[in-house]
N, CA and C atoms as an extended XYZ file, in Angstrom:
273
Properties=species:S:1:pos:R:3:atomname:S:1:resname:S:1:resid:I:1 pbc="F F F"
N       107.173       93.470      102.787 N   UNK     1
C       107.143       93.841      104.188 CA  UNK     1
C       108.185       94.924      104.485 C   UNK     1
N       109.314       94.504      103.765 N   UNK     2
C       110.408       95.620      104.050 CA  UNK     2
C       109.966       97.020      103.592 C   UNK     2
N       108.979       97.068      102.316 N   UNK     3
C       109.140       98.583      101.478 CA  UNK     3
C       108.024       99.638      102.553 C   UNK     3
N       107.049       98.470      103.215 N   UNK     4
C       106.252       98.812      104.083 CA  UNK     4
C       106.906       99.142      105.267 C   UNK     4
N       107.499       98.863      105.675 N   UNK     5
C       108.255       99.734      107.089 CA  UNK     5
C       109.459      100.920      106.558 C   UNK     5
N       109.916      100.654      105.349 N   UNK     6
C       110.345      102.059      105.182 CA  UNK     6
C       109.635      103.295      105.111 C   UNK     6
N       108.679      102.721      104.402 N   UNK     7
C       107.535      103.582      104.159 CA  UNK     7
C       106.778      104.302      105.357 C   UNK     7
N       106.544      103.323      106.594 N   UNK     8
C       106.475      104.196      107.597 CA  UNK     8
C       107.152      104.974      108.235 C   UNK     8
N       108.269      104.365      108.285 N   UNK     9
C       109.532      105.335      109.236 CA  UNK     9
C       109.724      106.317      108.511 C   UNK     9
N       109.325      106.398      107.066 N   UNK    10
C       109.517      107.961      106.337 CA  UNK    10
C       108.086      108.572      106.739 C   UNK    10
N       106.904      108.420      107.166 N   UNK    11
C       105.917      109.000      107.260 CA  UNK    11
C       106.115      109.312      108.350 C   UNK    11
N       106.759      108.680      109.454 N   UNK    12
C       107.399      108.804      110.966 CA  UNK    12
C       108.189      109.948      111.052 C   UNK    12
N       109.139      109.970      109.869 N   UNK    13
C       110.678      111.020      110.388 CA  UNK    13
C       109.934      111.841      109.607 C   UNK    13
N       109.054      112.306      108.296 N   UNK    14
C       108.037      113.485      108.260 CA  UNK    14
C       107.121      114.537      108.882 C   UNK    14
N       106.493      113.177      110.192 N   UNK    15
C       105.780      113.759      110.829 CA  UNK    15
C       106.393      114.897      112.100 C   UNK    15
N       107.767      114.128      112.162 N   UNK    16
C       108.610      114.681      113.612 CA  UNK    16
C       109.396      115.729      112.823 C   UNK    16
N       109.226      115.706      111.822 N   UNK    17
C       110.156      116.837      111.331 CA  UNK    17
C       109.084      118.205      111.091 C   UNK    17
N       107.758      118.277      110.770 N   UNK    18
C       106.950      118.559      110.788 CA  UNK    18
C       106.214      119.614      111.763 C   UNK    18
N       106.220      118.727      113.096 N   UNK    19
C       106.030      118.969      114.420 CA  UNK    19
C       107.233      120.023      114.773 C   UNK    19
N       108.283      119.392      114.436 N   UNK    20
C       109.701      120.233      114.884 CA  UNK    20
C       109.862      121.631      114.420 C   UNK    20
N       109.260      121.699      113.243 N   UNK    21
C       109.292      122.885      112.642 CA  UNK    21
C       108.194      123.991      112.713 C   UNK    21
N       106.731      123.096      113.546 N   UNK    22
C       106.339      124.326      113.579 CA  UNK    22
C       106.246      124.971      115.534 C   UNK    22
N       106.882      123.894      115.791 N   UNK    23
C       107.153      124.231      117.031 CA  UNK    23
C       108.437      125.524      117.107 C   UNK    23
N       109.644      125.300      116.172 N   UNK    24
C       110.670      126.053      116.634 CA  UNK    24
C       110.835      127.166      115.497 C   UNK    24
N       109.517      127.969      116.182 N   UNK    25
C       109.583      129.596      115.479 CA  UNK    25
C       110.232      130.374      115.677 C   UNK    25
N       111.735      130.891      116.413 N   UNK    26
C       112.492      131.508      116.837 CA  UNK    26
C       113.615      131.690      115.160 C   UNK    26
N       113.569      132.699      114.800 N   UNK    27
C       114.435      133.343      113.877 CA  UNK    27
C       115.940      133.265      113.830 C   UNK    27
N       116.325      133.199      112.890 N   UNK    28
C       118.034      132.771      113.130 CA  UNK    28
C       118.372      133.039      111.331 C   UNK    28
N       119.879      133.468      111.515 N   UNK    29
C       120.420      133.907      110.454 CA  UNK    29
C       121.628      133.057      110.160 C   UNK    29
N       121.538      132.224      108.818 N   UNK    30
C       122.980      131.485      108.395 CA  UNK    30
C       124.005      132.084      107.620 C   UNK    30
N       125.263      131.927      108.619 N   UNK    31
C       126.064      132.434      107.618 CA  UNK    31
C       126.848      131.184      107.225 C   UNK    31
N       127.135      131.500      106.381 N   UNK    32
C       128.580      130.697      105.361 CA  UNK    32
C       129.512      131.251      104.629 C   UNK    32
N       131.210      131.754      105.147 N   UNK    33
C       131.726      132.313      104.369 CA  UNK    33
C       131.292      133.976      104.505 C   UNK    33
N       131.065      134.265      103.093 N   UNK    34
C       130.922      136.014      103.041 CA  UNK    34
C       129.232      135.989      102.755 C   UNK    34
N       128.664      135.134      102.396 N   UNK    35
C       126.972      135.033      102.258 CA  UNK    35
C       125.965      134.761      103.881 C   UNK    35
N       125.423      135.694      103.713 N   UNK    36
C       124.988      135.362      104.664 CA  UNK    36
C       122.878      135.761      104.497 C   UNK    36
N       122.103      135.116      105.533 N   UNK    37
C       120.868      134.839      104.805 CA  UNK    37
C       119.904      135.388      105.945 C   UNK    37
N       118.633      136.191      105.313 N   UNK    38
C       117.830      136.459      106.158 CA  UNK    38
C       117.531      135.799      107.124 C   UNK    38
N       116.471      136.493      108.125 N   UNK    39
C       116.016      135.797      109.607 CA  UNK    39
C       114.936      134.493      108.812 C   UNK    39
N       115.540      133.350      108.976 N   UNK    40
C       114.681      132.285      109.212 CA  UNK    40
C       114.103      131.505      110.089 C   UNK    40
N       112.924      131.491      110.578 N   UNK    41
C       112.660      130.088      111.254 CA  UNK    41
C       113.348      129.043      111.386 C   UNK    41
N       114.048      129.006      112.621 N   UNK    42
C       115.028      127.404      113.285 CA  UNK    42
C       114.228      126.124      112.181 C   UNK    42
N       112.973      126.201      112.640 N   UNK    43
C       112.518      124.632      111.951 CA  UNK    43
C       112.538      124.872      110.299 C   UNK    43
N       112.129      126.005      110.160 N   UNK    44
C       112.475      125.526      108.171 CA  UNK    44
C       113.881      125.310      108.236 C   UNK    44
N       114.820      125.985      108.789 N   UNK    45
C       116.561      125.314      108.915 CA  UNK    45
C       116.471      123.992      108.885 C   UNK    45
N       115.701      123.431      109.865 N   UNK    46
C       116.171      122.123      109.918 CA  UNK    46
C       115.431      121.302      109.261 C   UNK    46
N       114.417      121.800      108.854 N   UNK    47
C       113.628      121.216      107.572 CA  UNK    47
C       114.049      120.731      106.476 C   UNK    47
N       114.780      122.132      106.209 N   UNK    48
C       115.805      122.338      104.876 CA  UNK    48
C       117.150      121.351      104.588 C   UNK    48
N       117.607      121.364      106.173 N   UNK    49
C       118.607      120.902      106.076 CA  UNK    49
C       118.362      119.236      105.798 C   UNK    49
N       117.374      118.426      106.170 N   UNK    50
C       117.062      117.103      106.090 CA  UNK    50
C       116.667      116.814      104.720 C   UNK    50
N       115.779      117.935      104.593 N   UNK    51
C       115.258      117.697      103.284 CA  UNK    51
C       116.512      117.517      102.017 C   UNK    51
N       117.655      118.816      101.793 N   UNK    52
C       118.530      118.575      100.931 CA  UNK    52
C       119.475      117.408      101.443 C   UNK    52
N       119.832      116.839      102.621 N   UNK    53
C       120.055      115.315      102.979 CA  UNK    53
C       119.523      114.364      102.405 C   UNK    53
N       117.884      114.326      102.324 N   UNK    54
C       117.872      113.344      101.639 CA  UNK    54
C       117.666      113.389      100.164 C   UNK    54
N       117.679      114.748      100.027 N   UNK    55
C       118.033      114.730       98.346 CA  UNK    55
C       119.398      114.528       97.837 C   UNK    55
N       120.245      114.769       98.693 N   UNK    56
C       121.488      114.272       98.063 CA  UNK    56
C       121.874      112.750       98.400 C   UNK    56
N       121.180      111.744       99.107 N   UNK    57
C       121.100      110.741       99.687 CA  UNK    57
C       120.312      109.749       97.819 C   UNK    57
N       119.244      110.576       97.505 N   UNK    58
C       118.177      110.113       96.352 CA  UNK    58
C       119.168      110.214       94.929 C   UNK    58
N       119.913      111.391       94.488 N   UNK    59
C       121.149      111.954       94.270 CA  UNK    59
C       121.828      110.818       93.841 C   UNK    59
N       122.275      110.429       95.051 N   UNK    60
C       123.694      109.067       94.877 CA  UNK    60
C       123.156      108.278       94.739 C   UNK    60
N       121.846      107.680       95.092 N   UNK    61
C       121.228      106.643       94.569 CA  UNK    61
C       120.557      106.414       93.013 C   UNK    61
N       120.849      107.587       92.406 N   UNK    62
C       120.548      107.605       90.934 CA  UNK    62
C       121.568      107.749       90.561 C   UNK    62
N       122.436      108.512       90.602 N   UNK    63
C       123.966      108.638       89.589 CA  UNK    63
C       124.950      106.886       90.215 C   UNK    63
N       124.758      106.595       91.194 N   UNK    64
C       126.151      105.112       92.163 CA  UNK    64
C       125.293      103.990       91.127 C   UNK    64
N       125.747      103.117       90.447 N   UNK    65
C       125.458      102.011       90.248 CA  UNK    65
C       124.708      101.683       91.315 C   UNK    65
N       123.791      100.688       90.975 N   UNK    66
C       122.633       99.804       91.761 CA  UNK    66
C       123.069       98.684       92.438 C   UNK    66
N       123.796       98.854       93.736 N   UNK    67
C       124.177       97.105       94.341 CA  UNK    67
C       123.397       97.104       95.477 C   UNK    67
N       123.133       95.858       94.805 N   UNK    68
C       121.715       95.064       96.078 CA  UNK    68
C       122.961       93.812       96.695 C   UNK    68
N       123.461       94.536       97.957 N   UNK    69
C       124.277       93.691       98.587 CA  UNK    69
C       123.677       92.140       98.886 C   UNK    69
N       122.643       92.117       99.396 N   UNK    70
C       122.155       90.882      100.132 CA  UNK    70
C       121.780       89.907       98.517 C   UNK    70
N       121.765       90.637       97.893 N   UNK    71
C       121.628       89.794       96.539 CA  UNK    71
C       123.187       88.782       96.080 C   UNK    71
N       124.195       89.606       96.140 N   UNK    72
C       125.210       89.457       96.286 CA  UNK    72
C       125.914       88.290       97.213 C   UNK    72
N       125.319       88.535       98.508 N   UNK    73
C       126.052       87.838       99.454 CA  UNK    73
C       125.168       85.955       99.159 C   UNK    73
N       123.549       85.908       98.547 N   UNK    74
C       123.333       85.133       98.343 CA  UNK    74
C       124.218       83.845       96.928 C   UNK    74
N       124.755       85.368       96.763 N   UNK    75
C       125.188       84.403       95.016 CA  UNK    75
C       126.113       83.868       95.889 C   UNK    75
N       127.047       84.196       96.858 N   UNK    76
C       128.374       84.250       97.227 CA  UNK    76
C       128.117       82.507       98.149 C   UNK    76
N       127.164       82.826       98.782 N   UNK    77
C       126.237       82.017       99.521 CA  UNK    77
C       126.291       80.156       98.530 C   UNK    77
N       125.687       80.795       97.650 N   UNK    78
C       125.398       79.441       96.456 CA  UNK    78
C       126.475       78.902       96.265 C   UNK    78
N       127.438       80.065       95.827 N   UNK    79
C       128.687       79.691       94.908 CA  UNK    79
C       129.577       79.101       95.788 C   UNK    79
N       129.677       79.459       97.109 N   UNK    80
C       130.438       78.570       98.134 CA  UNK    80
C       130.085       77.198       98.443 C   UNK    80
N       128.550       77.286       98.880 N   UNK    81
C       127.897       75.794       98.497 CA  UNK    81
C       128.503       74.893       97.123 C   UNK    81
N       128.217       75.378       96.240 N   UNK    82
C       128.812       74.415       94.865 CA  UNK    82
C       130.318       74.077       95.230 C   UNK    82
N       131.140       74.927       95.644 N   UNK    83
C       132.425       74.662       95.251 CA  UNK    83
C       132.642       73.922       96.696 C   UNK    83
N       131.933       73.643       97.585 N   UNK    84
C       132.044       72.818       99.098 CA  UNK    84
C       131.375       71.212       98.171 C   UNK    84
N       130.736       71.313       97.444 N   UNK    85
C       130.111       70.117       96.932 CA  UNK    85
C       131.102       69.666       96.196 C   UNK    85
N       132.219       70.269       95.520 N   UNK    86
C       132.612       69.409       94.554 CA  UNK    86
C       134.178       68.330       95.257 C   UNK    86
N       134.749       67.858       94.415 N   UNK    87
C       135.944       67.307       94.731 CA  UNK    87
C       137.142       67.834       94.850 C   UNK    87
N       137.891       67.872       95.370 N   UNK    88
C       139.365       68.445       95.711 CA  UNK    88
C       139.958       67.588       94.653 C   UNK    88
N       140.628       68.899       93.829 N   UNK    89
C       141.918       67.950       92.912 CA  UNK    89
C       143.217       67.210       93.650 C   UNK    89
N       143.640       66.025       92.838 N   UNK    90
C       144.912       65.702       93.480 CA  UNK    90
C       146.213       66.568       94.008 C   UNK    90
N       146.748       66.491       95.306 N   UNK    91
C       147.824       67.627       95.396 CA  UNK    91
C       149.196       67.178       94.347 C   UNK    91
């Protein structure tokens, strides 16, 4: 159920990004530093800019170790249970 609503909200933030871009045809030039870049279309800017977001987002999710927090918090979950079950040593 979960992979299914990500899955939409990415077909969601596609579609609006989509729309956004071919709505905002007005030309614009980026600079950075001493480089600076032909007249582009506002929406491929911001196209661009989401798009290498979530490639560097996909990026850290391949190079960061894999932690599945809620996996985690269940062990943590168990392991507190067991050690609430057992006996207190003598002080």
């Amino acid at each position: 159920m979960f992979l299914l609503f990500n899955l939409l909200l990415t077909l969601l933030l596609a579609l609006g990004v989509a729309v956004l871009a071919g709505q905002n045809l007005t030309s614009w030039t980026v600079q950075f530093l001493l480089w600076r870049s032909v007249e582009l279309p506002l929406g491929l800017l911001i196209a661009a800019a989401i798009g290498l977001g979530l490639l560097s987002v996909g990026l850290k999710s391949l190079l960061w170790p894999k932690r599945n927090f809620f996996l985690l918090a269940r062990q943590l979950q168990e392991r507190l249970q067991q050690l609430e079950g057992q006996e207190l040593p003598p002080a």
